[in-house]
Each structure stands twice: as structure tokens, then as C-alpha cells.
PDB file of C-alpha atoms in Angstrom:
ATOM      1  CA  GLN C   1      11.116 -25.449   9.187  1.00 88.00           C
ATOM      2  CA  VAL C   2       8.873 -24.941   5.216  1.00 96.00           C
ATOM      3  CA  GLN C   3      10.339 -25.096   2.340  1.00 98.00           C
ATOM      4  CA  LEU C   4       8.017 -24.101  -0.738  1.00 98.00           C
ATOM      5  CA  VAL C   5       8.131 -24.858  -4.687  1.00 98.00           C
ATOM      6  CA  GLU C   6       6.252 -23.088  -7.072  1.00 98.00           C
ATOM      7  CA  SER C   7       5.589 -24.909 -10.465  1.00 98.00           C
ATOM      8  CA  GLY C   8       2.912 -24.620 -13.266  1.00 98.00           C
ATOM      9  CA  GLY C   9       4.360 -21.906 -14.772  1.00 98.00           C
ATOM     10  CA  GLY C  10       4.985 -21.387 -18.811  1.00 98.00           C
ATOM     11  CA  ALA C  11       4.434 -20.342 -22.351  1.00 98.00           C
ATOM     12  CA  VAL C  12       0.865 -19.113 -23.217  1.00 98.00           C
ATOM     13  CA  GLN C  13      -1.065 -16.255 -26.023  1.00 98.00           C
ATOM     14  CA  ALA C  14      -3.286 -13.782 -24.400  1.00 98.00           C
ATOM     15  CA  GLY C  15      -6.704 -15.221 -23.340  1.00 98.00           C
ATOM     16  CA  SER C  16      -4.985 -18.108 -21.881  1.00 98.00           C
ATOM     17  CA  SER C  17      -5.356 -20.309 -18.684  1.00 98.00           C
ATOM     18  CA  LEU C  18      -2.771 -21.289 -16.337  1.00 98.00           C
ATOM     19  CA  LYS C  19      -2.953 -22.941 -13.256  1.00 98.00           C
ATOM     20  CA  LEU C  20       0.004 -22.639 -10.911  1.00 98.00           C
ATOM     21  CA  SER C  21       0.925 -25.198  -8.074  1.00 98.00           C
ATOM     22  CA  CYS C  22       2.795 -24.465  -4.482  1.00 98.00           C
ATOM     23  CA  ALA C  23       3.854 -27.680  -2.630  1.00 98.00           C
ATOM     24  CA  ALA C  24       5.294 -27.581   1.281  1.00 98.00           C
ATOM     25  CA  SER C  25       6.923 -29.544   2.772  1.00 98.00           C
ATOM     26  CA  GLY C  26       8.421 -29.754   5.766  1.00 97.00           C
ATOM     27  CA  ARG C  27       6.152 -29.118   8.251  1.00 95.00           C
ATOM     28  CA  THR C  28       1.894 -29.233   7.564  1.00 96.00           C
ATOM     29  CA  ILE C  29       1.028 -25.303   6.314  1.00 96.00           C
ATOM     30  CA  SER C  30      -3.014 -25.725   7.092  1.00 96.00           C
ATOM     31  CA  SER C  31      -2.205 -22.894  10.058  1.00 96.00           C
ATOM     32  CA  TYR C  32      -0.687 -21.281   7.867  1.00 97.00           C
ATOM     33  CA  THR C  33      -1.408 -17.999   6.180  1.00 97.00           C
ATOM     34  CA  MET C  34       0.014 -18.301   2.584  1.00 98.00           C
ATOM     35  CA  ALA C  35       0.028 -15.484  -0.416  1.00 98.00           C
ATOM     36  CA  TRP C  36       0.915 -15.372  -4.179  1.00 98.00           C
ATOM     37  CA  PHE C  37       3.198 -12.281  -4.607  1.00 98.00           C
ATOM     38  CA  ARG C  38       4.251 -11.516  -8.819  1.00 98.00           C
ATOM     39  CA  GLN C  39       8.080  -9.266  -8.866  1.00 98.00           C
ATOM     40  CA  VAL C  40       8.433  -8.315 -13.286  1.00 96.00           C
ATOM     41  CA  PRO C  41      11.958  -7.362 -13.896  1.00 89.00           C
ATOM     42  CA  GLY C  42      12.743  -4.092 -12.925  1.00 94.00           C
ATOM     43  CA  LYS C  43       9.675  -3.183 -11.393  1.00 96.00           C
ATOM     44  CA  GLU C  44       8.396  -4.224  -7.215  1.00 96.00           C
ATOM     45  CA  ARG C  45       7.317  -7.148  -6.047  1.00 96.00           C
ATOM     46  CA  GLU C  46       3.923  -7.059  -6.233  1.00 97.00           C
ATOM     47  CA  PHE C  47       0.896  -8.564  -3.647  1.00 97.00           C
ATOM     48  CA  VAL C  48      -1.332 -10.829  -6.414  1.00 98.00           C
ATOM     49  CA  ALA C  49      -3.218 -12.398  -3.446  1.00 97.00           C
ATOM     50  CA  THR C  50      -3.730 -14.338   0.061  1.00 97.00           C
ATOM     51  CA  ILE C  51      -5.970 -17.511   1.569  1.00 98.00           C
ATOM     52  CA  ARG C  52      -6.399 -17.846   5.462  1.00 97.00           C
ATOM     53  CA  SER C  53      -6.020 -21.126   7.095  1.00 95.00           C
ATOM     54  CA  GLY C  54      -9.978 -20.943   7.162  1.00 93.00           C
ATOM     55  CA  GLY C  55     -10.164 -20.389   3.588  1.00 94.00           C
ATOM     56  CA  SER C  56     -11.378 -17.026   3.733  1.00 96.00           C
ATOM     57  CA  THR C  57      -9.465 -14.988   0.714  1.00 96.00           C
ATOM     58  CA  TYR C  58      -7.709 -11.617  -0.772  1.00 96.00           C
ATOM     59  CA  HIS C  59      -6.771 -10.589  -3.676  1.00 97.00           C
ATOM     60  CA  ALA C  60      -5.726  -7.699  -5.774  1.00 96.00           C
ATOM     61  CA  ASP C  61      -7.663  -5.453  -6.767  1.00 93.00           C
ATOM     62  CA  SER C  62      -6.106  -5.928 -10.955  1.00 89.00           C
ATOM     63  CA  MET C  63      -6.615  -9.093 -10.640  1.00 90.00           C
ATOM     64  CA  ARG C  64      -9.677  -9.846  -8.608  1.00 86.00           C
ATOM     65  CA  GLY C  65     -12.359 -11.672 -10.649  1.00 92.00           C
ATOM     66  CA  ARG C  66      -9.295 -13.890 -13.579  1.00 97.00           C
ATOM     67  CA  PHE C  67      -7.462 -14.941 -10.741  1.00 98.00           C
ATOM     68  CA  THR C  68      -8.275 -17.371  -7.762  1.00 98.00           C
ATOM     69  CA  ILE C  69      -5.966 -18.537  -4.783  1.00 98.00           C
ATOM     70  CA  SER C  70      -6.882 -22.200  -3.198  1.00 98.00           C
ATOM     71  CA  ARG C  71      -6.046 -24.590  -1.202  1.00 98.00           C
ATOM     72  CA  ASP C  72      -6.118 -28.656  -0.239  1.00 97.00           C
ATOM     73  CA  SER C  73      -4.964 -29.014   3.387  1.00 95.00           C
ATOM     74  CA  ALA C  74      -4.736 -33.102   2.782  1.00 96.00           C
ATOM     75  CA  LYS C  75      -2.359 -32.097  -0.025  1.00 98.00           C
ATOM     76  CA  ASN C  76      -0.587 -28.676   1.682  1.00 98.00           C
ATOM     77  CA  MET C  77      -0.252 -27.331  -1.535  1.00 98.00           C
ATOM     78  CA  VAL C  78      -1.768 -24.545  -2.622  1.00 98.00           C
ATOM     79  CA  TYR C  79      -2.597 -23.126  -5.745  1.00 98.00           C
ATOM     80  CA  LEU C  80      -3.357 -19.737  -8.013  1.00 98.00           C
ATOM     81  CA  GLN C  81      -5.609 -20.267 -11.299  1.00 98.00           C
ATOM     82  CA  MET C  82      -5.172 -17.337 -13.710  1.00 98.00           C
ATOM     83  CA  ASN C  83      -7.714 -17.145 -16.230  1.00 98.00           C
ATOM     84  CA  SER C  84      -7.718 -13.927 -19.002  1.00 97.00           C
ATOM     85  CA  LEU C  85      -4.313 -13.684 -18.924  1.00 97.00           C
ATOM     86  CA  LYS C  86      -2.754 -10.492 -19.491  1.00 96.00           C
ATOM     87  CA  PRO C  87       0.464  -9.493 -21.527  1.00 97.00           C
ATOM     88  CA  GLU C  88       1.264  -7.545 -18.898  1.00 95.00           C
ATOM     89  CA  ASP C  89       0.621 -10.968 -16.276  1.00 97.00           C
ATOM     90  CA  THR C  90       3.741 -12.378 -17.340  1.00 97.00           C
ATOM     91  CA  ALA C  91       6.295 -11.973 -13.935  1.00 98.00           C
ATOM     92  CA  VAL C  92       8.478 -14.230 -12.361  1.00 98.00           C
ATOM     93  CA  TYR C  93       5.222 -15.603  -9.364  1.00 98.00           C
ATOM     94  CA  TYR C  94       6.445 -16.277  -5.994  1.00 98.00           C
ATOM     95  CA  CYS C  95       4.396 -19.075  -3.164  1.00 98.00           C
ATOM     96  CA  ALA C  96       5.130 -17.868  -0.200  1.00 98.00           C
ATOM     97  CA  GLY C  97       3.790 -17.942   3.489  1.00 98.00           C
ATOM     98  CA  THR C  98       3.715 -17.587   7.605  1.00 97.00           C
ATOM     99  CA  PRO C  99       2.864 -18.845  10.403  1.00 95.00           C
ATOM    100  CA  ALA C 100       1.212 -15.470  11.552  1.00 91.00           C
ATOM    101  CA  PHE C 101      -3.071 -15.314  10.525  1.00 88.00           C
ATOM    102  CA  TRP C 102      -3.033 -11.333  10.898  1.00 89.00           C
ATOM    103  CA  ALA C 103      -0.946 -11.006   7.653  1.00 89.00           C
ATOM    104  CA  THR C 104      -3.028  -9.702   4.517  1.00 90.00           C
ATOM    105  CA  SER C 105      -0.790  -8.675   1.416  1.00 94.00           C
ATOM    106  CA  THR C 106       2.499  -7.794   2.418  1.00 95.00           C
ATOM    107  CA  GLN C 107       5.831  -9.081   1.789  1.00 95.00           C
ATOM    108  CA  ASP C 108       7.469  -8.523   5.079  1.00 96.00           C
ATOM    109  CA  GLU C 109       4.287 -10.300   6.119  1.00 96.00           C
ATOM    110  CA  TYR C 110       5.508 -13.873   5.110  1.00 97.00           C
ATOM    111  CA  SER C 111       8.604 -16.119   6.499  1.00 96.00           C
ATOM    112  CA  TYR C 112       8.823 -18.452   4.134  1.00 98.00           C
ATOM    113  CA  TRP C 113       9.409 -18.025   0.494  1.00 98.00           C
ATOM    114  CA  GLY C 114       9.452 -20.620  -2.481  1.00 98.00           C
ATOM    115  CA  GLN C 115      11.588 -19.175  -5.552  1.00 98.00           C
ATOM    116  CA  GLY C 116       9.090 -18.607  -8.082  1.00 98.00           C
ATOM    117  CA  THR C 117       7.449 -19.250 -11.397  1.00 98.00           C
ATOM    118  CA  GLN C 118       7.669 -17.679 -14.563  1.00 98.00           C
ATOM    119  CA  VAL C 119       4.320 -17.309 -16.250  1.00 98.00           C
ATOM    120  CA  THR C 120       5.257 -15.755 -20.252  1.00 98.00           C
ATOM    121  CA  VAL C 121       1.457 -14.589 -21.466  1.00 98.00           C
ATOM    122  CA  SER C 122       2.205 -13.290 -24.992  1.00 98.00           C
ATOM    123  CA  SER C 123       0.043 -11.200 -27.656  1.00 94.00           C
TER     124      SER C 123
END
């Protein structure tokens, strides 16, 4: 079983950068497809980005160019670099994973979830 713990969130001003981390434990996630999702109050959970075991990535259109997902298999970690943050990026950011190699951007495809880390961007 895999446990995921996010960290790195905080309160920043618009235009700032943050790097979120997702630490996995219990077993290696090197073969897992990993992803980031976010959720704001009163809204549906939104796909942010995904990365496969081979390193290929896919980012949501609205965040492409500002956010970058990456992974470090040796450390069993996944990251989300967020640049040029906007107030509308304010959300709880969740790390997710699945052994399913075909997983993409649908939350139901992911079986392991962290508890989330809050990102608040003020103007």
C-alpha cells in the first residue's frame, strides 16, 4: 500500500512561485503514473498534471507553461513547480497515484491520494 504526503504549500502573492512536494512511502512508485489535482471550495476537483513512469508528462491546458510536474524515482518523490501564480490558483493541491499505466487526467483513475496542501495566492 502507498501513502502520499504533500508539502510545500503556503500563502503567497500573485506572481510568486511555489514548489510542491509529494513524498511516497510504503512502496516504490517508480512504476506508477502520478498526478496532481486541485480543488477549490464549492468546485469540482480539477486535473493539473500527470507524469508516467518513463517521465512523459501532460499538463492541463490552463496551466501549461506555468506549472511543471516532475519526479525523482530515487527519492520516491513527485513535484509540482508552480510559477506566475494567480489568485485563481488558490486551492488545495492533491498528489495522486496509480499502478495503471494508462491513467491520464480523470480522478477516478487514481487509487492513492494524499491529504492535500493548501496554496493561497493573494492579489
